[in-house]
């Protein structure tokens, strides 16, 4: 059962959409429901010891899980399908912007910023295609970003924050370091962001 | 209305509106008016919350325009050339190369602990692969050598289909296993002794492949001995049955063996 679950998780993780406990129970564990937590625990151990990955629960109410990498990022080229790396680039830029602006930004502010990078919601991008869809749907579905409507706005406006996957896969510290690197400054230059990152 | 004006941190419009609402409420005598007042309060408090949020986000001033400029620089923008696009009116000039986001894509993964996506290398086995034919021929040579430790005989040309060839192999291996067991019924063979070919890693892998068929079909079983090492023994035809359909039937094991280990 454990190896079946491990395979199931690895395949399910391909799209980076969180895995529901219900799916695990229905497809793999089935009759062994009582042993569920034991099976999951062992699967996590296998994932850690064999693949260097970790199963993390990101929603304790609705029981959703993601796989993250336990090992620190190794230098060197990595095989990546499709536009994975470029998307990560865009995502990192967005996450940085959100954090440096106080952990929450209005959608209009975000698009205004991306505009400066020649990325427009209404225009097909040579690398990202439909950027609006990528940001508002794909990144949100993958739990990298979280979007909440701002009440009583007409037309409806949204605010963007880090999603639970972003919280687990990276950190405020890492992101601040990225910003500092890009701007050629020391992370302590932004005092309150720096102390928030340290406290994280 | 006037939401933006109220949000402006320097304006007191919100306070003034609240004060006016207070005054008006004294004149209220109908339920509908009270409801309107309540509605106004909700909107006012939301605006108040937003204002508070914006206060917090002032934090250490972060110049996003400068950040964007630095990002473009990192991505290799050429500011001496001017890009011929329609939207270059409100966007700072410069030619952004095609691999701009690739450059960013090289840097970004360093900041994430993202699980590499798992993909099967070649998909599932198909039984008719032309490559298999040659490998089976060599496999036959080697296995015979294993059993007899004699020089392999000349191979005749293989005419059977590849599917049958695999089945024949599996049968042969089963017979070898059974023969060994007949001679020495109480000593199960170490799995690794059975499958490893000291001369060829590729044939070792093939042997594992064929043995897996035996276990799948319930003709052999693999257990762990006292030292937690795997051993293999054939299943007598009468055995198995009920027991297999419960415990043995749905076990999966992943055995990994790379060239270094094999050596």
GROMACS .gro file of C-alpha atoms in nm:
model
  463
    1UNK     CA    1   0.000   0.000   0.000
    2UNK     CA    2   0.278   0.233   0.091
    3UNK     CA    3   0.456   0.207  -0.243
    4UNK     CA    4   0.129   0.250  -0.427
    5UNK     CA    5   0.065   0.566  -0.229
    6UNK     CA    6   0.415   0.694  -0.299
    7UNK     CA    7   0.366   0.644  -0.672
    8UNK     CA    8   0.021   0.802  -0.655
    9UNK     CA    9   0.158   1.108  -0.481
   10UNK     CA   10   0.448   1.148  -0.722
   11UNK     CA   11   0.220   1.135  -1.023
   12UNK     CA   12  -0.045   1.359  -0.868
   13UNK     CA   13   0.221   1.617  -0.790
   14UNK     CA   14   0.305   1.669  -1.158
   15UNK     CA   15   0.057   1.952  -1.199
   16UNK     CA   16   0.148   2.099  -0.861
   17UNK     CA   17  -0.216   2.101  -0.756
   18UNK     CA   18  -0.259   2.000  -0.391
   19UNK     CA   19  -0.359   1.642  -0.324
   20UNK     CA   20  -0.675   1.578  -0.128
   21UNK     CA   21  -0.688   1.320   0.145
   22UNK     CA   22  -1.019   1.202   0.004
   23UNK     CA   23  -0.847   1.110  -0.322
   24UNK     CA   24  -0.580   0.919  -0.139
   25UNK     CA   25  -0.838   0.724   0.054
   26UNK     CA   26  -1.052   0.653  -0.247
   27UNK     CA   27  -0.782   0.544  -0.488
   28UNK     CA   28  -0.515   0.381  -0.282
   29UNK     CA   29  -0.599   0.318   0.076
   30UNK     CA   30  -0.956   0.199   0.027
   31UNK     CA   31  -1.021  -0.086   0.264
   32UNK     CA   32  -0.730   0.001   0.489
   33UNK     CA   33  -0.879   0.323   0.623
   34UNK     CA   34  -0.790   0.240   0.981
   35UNK     CA   35  -0.425   0.222   0.893
   36UNK     CA   36  -0.447   0.551   0.703
   37UNK     CA   37  -0.223   0.760   0.922
   38UNK     CA   38   0.033   0.483   0.949
   39UNK     CA   39   0.040   0.436   0.573
   40UNK     CA   40   0.076   0.808   0.514
   41UNK     CA   41   0.351   0.829   0.771
   42UNK     CA   42   0.546   0.551   0.603
   43UNK     CA   43   0.488   0.697   0.259
   44UNK     CA   44   0.629   1.026   0.382
   45UNK     CA   45   0.930   0.843   0.518
   46UNK     CA   46   0.990   0.673   0.185
   47UNK     CA   47   0.952   1.002   0.005
   48UNK     CA   48   1.204   1.159   0.236
   49UNK     CA   49   1.459   0.881   0.239
   50UNK     CA   50   1.439   0.772  -0.123
   51UNK     CA   51   1.346   1.091  -0.308
   52UNK     CA   52   1.441   1.369  -0.069
   53UNK     CA   53   1.085   1.501  -0.080
   54UNK     CA   54   0.841   1.579   0.196
   55UNK     CA   55   0.465   1.549   0.223
   56UNK     CA   56   0.327   1.860   0.385
   57UNK     CA   57  -0.029   1.934   0.490
   58UNK     CA   58  -0.121   2.284   0.384
   59UNK     CA   59  -0.486   2.280   0.482
   60UNK     CA   60  -0.569   2.103   0.804
   61UNK     CA   61  -0.940   2.162   0.769
   62UNK     CA   62  -0.986   2.030   0.419
   63UNK     CA   63  -0.687   1.795   0.442
   64UNK     CA   64  -0.482   1.892   0.142
   65UNK     CA   65  -0.119   1.803   0.086
   66UNK     CA   66   0.171   1.907  -0.130
   67UNK     CA   67   0.514   1.765  -0.199
   68UNK     CA   68   0.812   1.985  -0.140
   69UNK     CA   69   1.183   1.930  -0.178
   70UNK     CA   70   1.364   1.857   0.143
   71UNK     CA   71   1.707   1.912  -0.002
   72UNK     CA   72   1.851   2.257  -0.054
   73UNK     CA   73   1.861   2.356  -0.417
   74UNK     CA   74   2.164   2.209  -0.587
   75UNK     CA   75   2.364   2.411  -0.831
   76UNK     CA   76   2.368   2.318  -1.193
   77UNK     CA   77   2.128   2.266  -1.475
   78UNK     CA   78   1.803   2.099  -1.406
   79UNK     CA   79   1.582   1.933  -1.661
   80UNK     CA   80   1.258   2.122  -1.665
   81UNK     CA   81   0.963   2.056  -1.884
   82UNK     CA   82   0.782   2.332  -2.063
   83UNK     CA   83   0.819   2.676  -1.919
   84UNK     CA   84   0.856   2.570  -1.557
   85UNK     CA   85   1.165   2.776  -1.488
   86UNK     CA   86   1.042   3.092  -1.652
   87UNK     CA   87   0.716   3.064  -1.459
   88UNK     CA   88   0.913   3.031  -1.139
   89UNK     CA   89   1.095   3.347  -1.238
   90UNK     CA   90   0.770   3.537  -1.278
   91UNK     CA   91   0.636   3.390  -0.957
   92UNK     CA   92   0.945   3.491  -0.761
   93UNK     CA   93   0.911   3.845  -0.887
   94UNK     CA   94   0.546   3.855  -0.785
   95UNK     CA   95   0.611   3.707  -0.441
   96UNK     CA   96   0.888   3.959  -0.384
   97UNK     CA   97   0.663   4.246  -0.476
   98UNK     CA   98   0.388   4.126  -0.245
   99UNK     CA   99   0.621   4.078   0.050
  100UNK     CA  100   0.806   4.406   0.012
  101UNK     CA  101   0.474   4.587  -0.011
  102UNK     CA  102   0.353   4.451   0.320
  103UNK     CA  103   0.233   4.099   0.236
  104UNK     CA  104  -0.080   4.206   0.053
  105UNK     CA  105  -0.133   4.401  -0.267
  106UNK     CA  106  -0.433   4.502  -0.472
  107UNK     CA  107  -0.458   4.342  -0.812
  108UNK     CA  108  -0.436   4.681  -0.979
  109UNK     CA  109  -0.107   4.750  -0.799
  110UNK     CA  110   0.031   4.412  -0.904
  111UNK     CA  111  -0.054   4.460  -1.271
  112UNK     CA  112   0.083   4.812  -1.260
  113UNK     CA  113   0.412   4.668  -1.139
  114UNK     CA  114   0.418   4.389  -1.397
  115UNK     CA  115   0.347   4.651  -1.661
  116UNK     CA  116   0.693   4.789  -1.587
  117UNK     CA  117   0.833   4.448  -1.677
  118UNK     CA  118   0.648   4.445  -2.011
  119UNK     CA  119   0.397   4.192  -1.881
  120UNK     CA  120   0.037   4.289  -1.950
  121UNK     CA  121  -0.286   4.114  -1.847
  122UNK     CA  122  -0.462   4.192  -2.170
  123UNK     CA  123  -0.183   4.101  -2.407
  124UNK     CA  124  -0.048   3.762  -2.511
  125UNK     CA  125   0.306   3.730  -2.378
  126UNK     CA  126   0.576   3.569  -2.591
  127UNK     CA  127   0.685   3.344  -2.306
  128UNK     CA  128   0.386   3.321  -2.072
  129UNK     CA  129   0.098   3.340  -2.315
  130UNK     CA  130  -0.217   3.438  -2.128
  131UNK     CA  131  -0.052   3.598  -1.826
  132UNK     CA  132  -0.376   3.689  -1.656
  133UNK     CA  133  -0.476   3.324  -1.660
  134UNK     CA  134  -0.134   3.216  -1.536
  135UNK     CA  135  -0.141   3.451  -1.241
  136UNK     CA  136  -0.506   3.446  -1.142
  137UNK     CA  137  -0.576   3.081  -1.213
  138UNK     CA  138  -0.269   2.859  -1.237
  139UNK     CA  139  -0.065   3.014  -0.957
  140UNK     CA  140  -0.373   3.033  -0.739
  141UNK     CA  141  -0.476   2.673  -0.805
  142UNK     CA  142  -0.126   2.558  -0.723
  143UNK     CA  143  -0.153   2.753  -0.398
  144UNK     CA  144   0.144   2.975  -0.472
  145UNK     CA  145  -0.082   3.279  -0.455
  146UNK     CA  146  -0.399   3.348  -0.265
  147UNK     CA  147  -0.655   3.591  -0.390
  148UNK     CA  148  -0.939   3.740  -0.187
  149UNK     CA  149  -1.206   3.977  -0.308
  150UNK     CA  150  -1.208   4.318  -0.149
  151UNK     CA  151  -1.559   4.365  -0.012
  152UNK     CA  152  -1.798   4.618  -0.153
  153UNK     CA  153  -1.586   4.712  -0.447
  154UNK     CA  154  -1.755   4.769  -0.775
  155UNK     CA  155  -1.621   4.655  -1.017
  156UNK     CA  156  -1.490   4.379  -0.786
  157UNK     CA  157  -1.127   4.413  -0.690
  158UNK     CA  158  -0.900   4.151  -0.543
  159UNK     CA  159  -0.602   4.142  -0.318
  160UNK     CA  160  -0.310   3.904  -0.356
  161UNK     CA  161  -0.108   3.737  -0.084
  162UNK     CA  162   0.133   3.448  -0.058
  163UNK     CA  163  -0.039   3.112  -0.081
  164UNK     CA  164   0.038   2.817   0.148
  165UNK     CA  165   0.265   2.650  -0.108
  166UNK     CA  166   0.477   2.964  -0.132
  167UNK     CA  167   0.502   2.972   0.248
  168UNK     CA  168   0.638   2.618   0.245
  169UNK     CA  169   0.859   2.625  -0.062
  170UNK     CA  170   1.031   2.950   0.005
  171UNK     CA  171   1.067   3.203   0.285
  172UNK     CA  172   1.056   3.576   0.343
  173UNK     CA  173   1.426   3.558   0.410
  174UNK     CA  174   1.502   3.395   0.074
  175UNK     CA  175   1.283   3.639  -0.109
  176UNK     CA  176   1.436   3.939   0.065
  177UNK     CA  177   1.778   3.807  -0.031
  178UNK     CA  178   1.662   3.791  -0.390
  179UNK     CA  179   1.544   4.152  -0.381
  180UNK     CA  180   1.870   4.259  -0.218
  181UNK     CA  181   2.070   4.075  -0.482
  182UNK     CA  182   1.877   4.236  -0.766
  183UNK     CA  183   1.913   4.581  -0.622
  184UNK     CA  184   2.273   4.542  -0.513
  185UNK     CA  185   2.193   4.630  -0.154
  186UNK     CA  186   2.217   4.461   0.181
  187UNK     CA  187   1.892   4.300   0.304
  188UNK     CA  188   1.912   4.515   0.616
  189UNK     CA  189   1.848   4.816   0.395
  190UNK     CA  190   1.479   4.747   0.436
  191UNK     CA  191   1.467   4.738   0.814
  192UNK     CA  192   1.111   4.626   0.882
  193UNK     CA  193   1.103   4.369   0.604
  194UNK     CA  194   1.434   4.240   0.734
  195UNK     CA  195   1.312   4.198   1.090
  196UNK     CA  196   0.992   4.038   0.968
  197UNK     CA  197   1.197   3.793   0.763
  198UNK     CA  198   1.416   3.711   1.061
  199UNK     CA  199   1.115   3.647   1.280
  200UNK     CA  200   0.958   3.415   1.023
  201UNK     CA  201  -1.829   5.682  -0.413
  202UNK     CA  202  -1.524   5.885  -0.348
  203UNK     CA  203  -1.358   5.573  -0.215
  204UNK     CA  204  -1.013   5.664  -0.337
  205UNK     CA  205  -1.039   6.011  -0.195
  206UNK     CA  206  -1.128   5.868   0.143
  207UNK     CA  207  -0.846   5.619   0.126
  208UNK     CA  208  -0.589   5.890   0.088
  209UNK     CA  209  -0.408   5.874   0.418
  210UNK     CA  210  -0.383   6.247   0.437
  211UNK     CA  211  -0.754   6.305   0.408
  212UNK     CA  212  -1.000   6.327   0.688
  213UNK     CA  213  -1.293   6.271   0.458
  214UNK     CA  214  -1.380   5.944   0.629
  215UNK     CA  215  -1.392   6.108   0.971
  216UNK     CA  216  -1.604   6.387   0.837
  217UNK     CA  217  -1.847   6.146   0.675
  218UNK     CA  218  -1.881   5.954   0.999
  219UNK     CA  219  -1.950   6.268   1.191
  220UNK     CA  220  -2.217   6.372   0.947
  221UNK     CA  221  -2.381   6.031   0.968
  222UNK     CA  222  -2.391   6.068   1.343
  223UNK     CA  223  -2.569   6.399   1.317
  224UNK     CA  224  -2.819   6.267   1.066
  225UNK     CA  225  -2.902   5.967   1.280
  226UNK     CA  226  -3.061   6.189   1.540
  227UNK     CA  227  -3.328   6.274   1.288
  228UNK     CA  228  -3.400   5.915   1.204
  229UNK     CA  229  -3.739   5.783   1.290
  230UNK     CA  230  -3.806   5.519   1.028
  231UNK     CA  231  -3.662   5.169   1.009
  232UNK     CA  232  -3.554   5.212   0.645
  233UNK     CA  233  -3.339   5.509   0.733
  234UNK     CA  234  -3.180   5.317   1.017
  235UNK     CA  235  -3.099   5.038   0.776
  236UNK     CA  236  -2.932   5.285   0.541
  237UNK     CA  237  -2.732   5.414   0.831
  238UNK     CA  238  -2.620   5.062   0.916
  239UNK     CA  239  -2.518   5.006   0.556
  240UNK     CA  240  -2.316   5.320   0.561
  241UNK     CA  241  -2.140   5.206   0.875
  242UNK     CA  242  -2.037   4.880   0.710
  243UNK     CA  243  -1.887   5.061   0.413
  244UNK     CA  244  -1.716   5.311   0.638
  245UNK     CA  245  -1.559   5.043   0.852
  246UNK     CA  246  -1.429   4.860   0.546
  247UNK     CA  247  -1.268   5.175   0.421
  248UNK     CA  248  -1.126   5.227   0.765
  249UNK     CA  249  -0.975   4.881   0.758
  250UNK     CA  250  -0.818   4.943   0.421
  251UNK     CA  251  -0.670   5.266   0.541
  252UNK     CA  252  -0.520   5.086   0.836
  253UNK     CA  253  -0.373   4.827   0.603
  254UNK     CA  254  -0.211   5.087   0.389
  255UNK     CA  255  -0.056   5.245   0.694
  256UNK     CA  256   0.106   4.915   0.780
  257UNK     CA  257   0.234   4.862   0.431
  258UNK     CA  258   0.428   5.183   0.430
  259UNK     CA  259   0.689   4.986   0.628
  260UNK     CA  260   1.037   5.053   0.500
  261UNK     CA  261   0.981   5.236   0.179
  262UNK     CA  262   1.013   5.003  -0.113
  263UNK     CA  263   1.061   5.157  -0.450
  264UNK     CA  264   0.896   4.915  -0.688
  265UNK     CA  265   0.991   5.116  -0.994
  266UNK     CA  266   1.357   5.092  -0.908
  267UNK     CA  267   1.309   4.720  -0.838
  268UNK     CA  268   1.154   4.673  -1.181
  269UNK     CA  269   1.444   4.856  -1.341
  270UNK     CA  270   1.692   4.633  -1.162
  271UNK     CA  271   1.504   4.322  -1.269
  272UNK     CA  272   1.513   4.432  -1.630
  273UNK     CA  273   1.886   4.496  -1.598
  274UNK     CA  274   1.933   4.147  -1.461
  275UNK     CA  275   1.736   4.003  -1.749
  276UNK     CA  276   1.973   4.168  -1.991
  277UNK     CA  277   1.791   4.474  -2.115
  278UNK     CA  278   1.974   4.685  -2.365
  279UNK     CA  279   1.897   5.045  -2.292
  280UNK     CA  280   2.090   5.194  -2.578
  281UNK     CA  281   1.851   5.052  -2.836
  282UNK     CA  282   1.491   5.155  -2.842
  283UNK     CA  283   1.225   4.890  -2.888
  284UNK     CA  284   0.980   4.943  -3.170
  285UNK     CA  285   0.656   4.874  -2.993
  286UNK     CA  286   0.334   5.067  -2.950
  287UNK     CA  287   0.344   5.063  -2.575
  288UNK     CA  288   0.683   5.224  -2.543
  289UNK     CA  289   0.516   5.553  -2.452
  290UNK     CA  290   0.469   5.485  -2.085
  291UNK     CA  291   0.729   5.216  -2.045
  292UNK     CA  292   1.097   5.301  -2.007
  293UNK     CA  293   1.284   5.239  -2.329
  294UNK     CA  294   1.521   4.958  -2.403
  295UNK     CA  295   1.534   4.630  -2.584
  296UNK     CA  296   1.447   4.327  -2.378
  297UNK     CA  297   1.608   4.016  -2.525
  298UNK     CA  298   1.405   3.703  -2.601
  299UNK     CA  299   1.572   3.500  -2.334
  300UNK     CA  300   1.504   3.760  -2.066
  301UNK     CA  301   1.273   3.537  -1.865
  302UNK     CA  302   1.499   3.238  -1.921
  303UNK     CA  303   1.770   3.431  -1.743
  304UNK     CA  304   1.532   3.491  -1.458
  305UNK     CA  305   1.433   3.125  -1.478
  306UNK     CA  306   1.794   3.026  -1.414
  307UNK     CA  307   1.805   3.227  -1.094
  308UNK     CA  308   1.458   3.164  -0.954
  309UNK     CA  309   1.465   2.791  -0.865
  310UNK     CA  310   1.743   2.863  -0.615
  311UNK     CA  311   1.491   3.030  -0.391
  312UNK     CA  312   1.233   2.752  -0.395
  313UNK     CA  313   1.220   2.403  -0.252
  314UNK     CA  314   1.007   2.269  -0.527
  315UNK     CA  315   0.972   1.895  -0.573
  316UNK     CA  316   1.093   1.802  -0.921
  317UNK     CA  317   0.804   1.669  -1.121
  318UNK     CA  318   0.802   1.298  -1.159
  319UNK     CA  319   0.772   1.151  -1.506
  320UNK     CA  320   0.817   0.802  -1.632
  321UNK     CA  321   1.118   0.789  -1.857
  322UNK     CA  322   0.989   0.566  -2.128
  323UNK     CA  323   0.630   0.494  -2.042
  324UNK     CA  324   0.499   0.144  -1.988
  325UNK     CA  325   0.653  -0.162  -2.150
  326UNK     CA  326   0.521  -0.266  -2.485
  327UNK     CA  327   0.584  -0.625  -2.569
  328UNK     CA  328   0.700  -0.574  -2.927
  329UNK     CA  329   1.018  -0.374  -2.912
  330UNK     CA  330   1.273  -0.451  -3.178
  331UNK     CA  331   1.557  -0.395  -2.935
  332UNK     CA  332   1.436  -0.677  -2.715
  333UNK     CA  333   1.521  -0.943  -2.968
  334UNK     CA  334   1.895  -0.899  -2.947
  335UNK     CA  335   1.892  -0.865  -2.573
  336UNK     CA  336   1.701  -1.187  -2.529
  337UNK     CA  337   1.950  -1.368  -2.742
  338UNK     CA  338   2.233  -1.252  -2.524
  339UNK     CA  339   2.031  -1.327  -2.213
  340UNK     CA  340   1.989  -1.687  -2.319
  341UNK     CA  341   2.363  -1.719  -2.365
  342UNK     CA  342   2.442  -1.577  -2.027
  343UNK     CA  343   2.182  -1.770  -1.829
  344UNK     CA  344   2.291  -2.098  -1.967
  345UNK     CA  345   2.641  -2.004  -1.866
  346UNK     CA  346   2.516  -1.929  -1.517
  347UNK     CA  347   2.354  -2.266  -1.472
  348UNK     CA  348   2.634  -2.477  -1.610
  349UNK     CA  349   2.935  -2.250  -1.589
  350UNK     CA  350   3.033  -2.387  -1.929
  351UNK     CA  351   3.101  -2.218  -2.259
  352UNK     CA  352   2.772  -2.108  -2.416
  353UNK     CA  353   2.663  -2.305  -2.723
  354UNK     CA  354   2.604  -2.142  -3.058
  355UNK     CA  355   2.271  -1.964  -3.068
  356UNK     CA  356   2.022  -2.050  -3.336
  357UNK     CA  357   1.826  -1.767  -3.489
  358UNK     CA  358   1.523  -1.663  -3.285
  359UNK     CA  359   1.202  -1.693  -3.478
  360UNK     CA  360   0.941  -1.676  -3.207
  361UNK     CA  361   0.763  -1.356  -3.119
  362UNK     CA  362   0.908  -1.145  -2.845
  363UNK     CA  363   0.620  -1.206  -2.611
  364UNK     CA  364   0.679  -1.580  -2.623
  365UNK     CA  365   1.049  -1.526  -2.577
  366UNK     CA  366   0.989  -1.350  -2.250
  367UNK     CA  367   0.754  -1.625  -2.136
  368UNK     CA  368   1.009  -1.887  -2.225
  369UNK     CA  369   1.272  -1.705  -2.028
  370UNK     CA  370   1.047  -1.683  -1.729
  371UNK     CA  371   0.972  -2.053  -1.753
  372UNK     CA  372   1.341  -2.134  -1.778
  373UNK     CA  373   1.423  -1.933  -1.476
  374UNK     CA  374   1.143  -2.099  -1.285
  375UNK     CA  375   1.281  -2.439  -1.378
  376UNK     CA  376   1.627  -2.340  -1.261
  377UNK     CA  377   1.481  -2.226  -0.932
  378UNK     CA  378   1.280  -2.542  -0.890
  379UNK     CA  379   1.573  -2.765  -0.977
  380UNK     CA  380   1.788  -2.597  -0.719
  381UNK     CA  381   1.514  -2.642  -0.466
  382UNK     CA  382   1.468  -3.008  -0.542
  383UNK     CA  383   1.834  -3.065  -0.474
  384UNK     CA  384   1.831  -2.869  -0.155
  385UNK     CA  385   1.475  -2.813  -0.034
  386UNK     CA  386   1.550  -2.640   0.292
  387UNK     CA  387   1.781  -2.370   0.177
  388UNK     CA  388   1.613  -2.084   0.005
  389UNK     CA  389   1.837  -1.902  -0.234
  390UNK     CA  390   1.950  -1.550  -0.168
  391UNK     CA  391   1.763  -1.331  -0.412
  392UNK     CA  392   2.074  -1.145  -0.504
  393UNK     CA  393   2.276  -1.460  -0.561
  394UNK     CA  394   2.002  -1.576  -0.791
  395UNK     CA  395   1.968  -1.271  -1.010
  396UNK     CA  396   2.306  -1.110  -1.017
  397UNK     CA  397   2.521  -1.188  -1.312
  398UNK     CA  398   2.877  -1.104  -1.212
  399UNK     CA  399   2.965  -1.027  -1.570
  400UNK     CA  400   2.685  -0.811  -1.685
  401UNK     CA  401   2.477  -0.543  -1.520
  402UNK     CA  402   2.227  -0.545  -1.809
  403UNK     CA  403   2.164  -0.917  -1.771
  404UNK     CA  404   2.123  -0.875  -1.398
  405UNK     CA  405   1.847  -0.625  -1.462
  406UNK     CA  406   1.686  -0.866  -1.706
  407UNK     CA  407   1.696  -1.141  -1.452
  408UNK     CA  408   1.519  -0.922  -1.199
  409UNK     CA  409   1.263  -0.843  -1.464
  410UNK     CA  410   1.195  -1.210  -1.532
  411UNK     CA  411   1.181  -1.300  -1.167
  412UNK     CA  412   0.922  -1.030  -1.113
  413UNK     CA  413   0.695  -1.219  -1.349
  414UNK     CA  414   0.732  -1.528  -1.138
  415UNK     CA  415   0.627  -1.350  -0.824
  416UNK     CA  416   0.346  -1.171  -0.998
  417UNK     CA  417   0.204  -1.500  -1.122
  418UNK     CA  418   0.238  -1.659  -0.782
  419UNK     CA  419   0.498  -1.910  -0.893
  420UNK     CA  420   0.768  -1.793  -0.661
  421UNK     CA  421   0.781  -1.592  -0.349
  422UNK     CA  422   1.031  -1.353  -0.208
  423UNK     CA  423   1.070  -1.327   0.165
  424UNK     CA  424   1.309  -1.165   0.405
  425UNK     CA  425   1.538  -1.387   0.609
  426UNK     CA  426   1.673  -1.322   0.958
  427UNK     CA  427   1.923  -1.075   0.826
  428UNK     CA  428   1.648  -0.882   0.645
  429UNK     CA  429   1.795  -0.991   0.311
  430UNK     CA  430   1.559  -1.109   0.040
  431UNK     CA  431   1.543  -1.479  -0.043
  432UNK     CA  432   1.351  -1.650  -0.314
  433UNK     CA  433   1.182  -1.985  -0.330
  434UNK     CA  434   0.936  -2.148  -0.566
  435UNK     CA  435   0.578  -2.204  -0.460
  436UNK     CA  436   0.458  -2.560  -0.478
  437UNK     CA  437   0.145  -2.591  -0.691
  438UNK     CA  438  -0.078  -2.691  -0.400
  439UNK     CA  439   0.030  -2.403  -0.180
  440UNK     CA  440  -0.088  -2.051  -0.203
  441UNK     CA  441  -0.449  -2.006  -0.299
  442UNK     CA  442  -0.635  -1.819  -0.027
  443UNK     CA  443  -0.332  -1.683   0.146
  444UNK     CA  444  -0.201  -1.529  -0.170
  445UNK     CA  445  -0.518  -1.354  -0.264
  446UNK     CA  446  -0.507  -1.156   0.057
  447UNK     CA  447  -0.160  -1.073   0.174
  448UNK     CA  448   0.072  -1.166  -0.107
  449UNK     CA  449  -0.132  -1.050  -0.399
  450UNK     CA  450  -0.102  -0.677  -0.379
  451UNK     CA  451   0.246  -0.612  -0.251
  452UNK     CA  452   0.478  -0.397  -0.447
  453UNK     CA  453   0.845  -0.358  -0.387
  454UNK     CA  454   1.083  -0.117  -0.545
  455UNK     CA  455   1.431  -0.258  -0.565
  456UNK     CA  456   1.695  -0.019  -0.673
  457UNK     CA  457   2.028  -0.136  -0.799
  458UNK     CA  458   2.269   0.083  -0.981
  459UNK     CA  459   2.594  -0.007  -1.141
  460UNK     CA  460   2.806   0.094  -0.845
  461UNK     CA  461   2.608  -0.120  -0.605
  462UNK     CA  462   2.609  -0.410  -0.848
  463UNK     CA  463   2.986  -0.397  -0.867
   0.00000   0.00000   0.00000
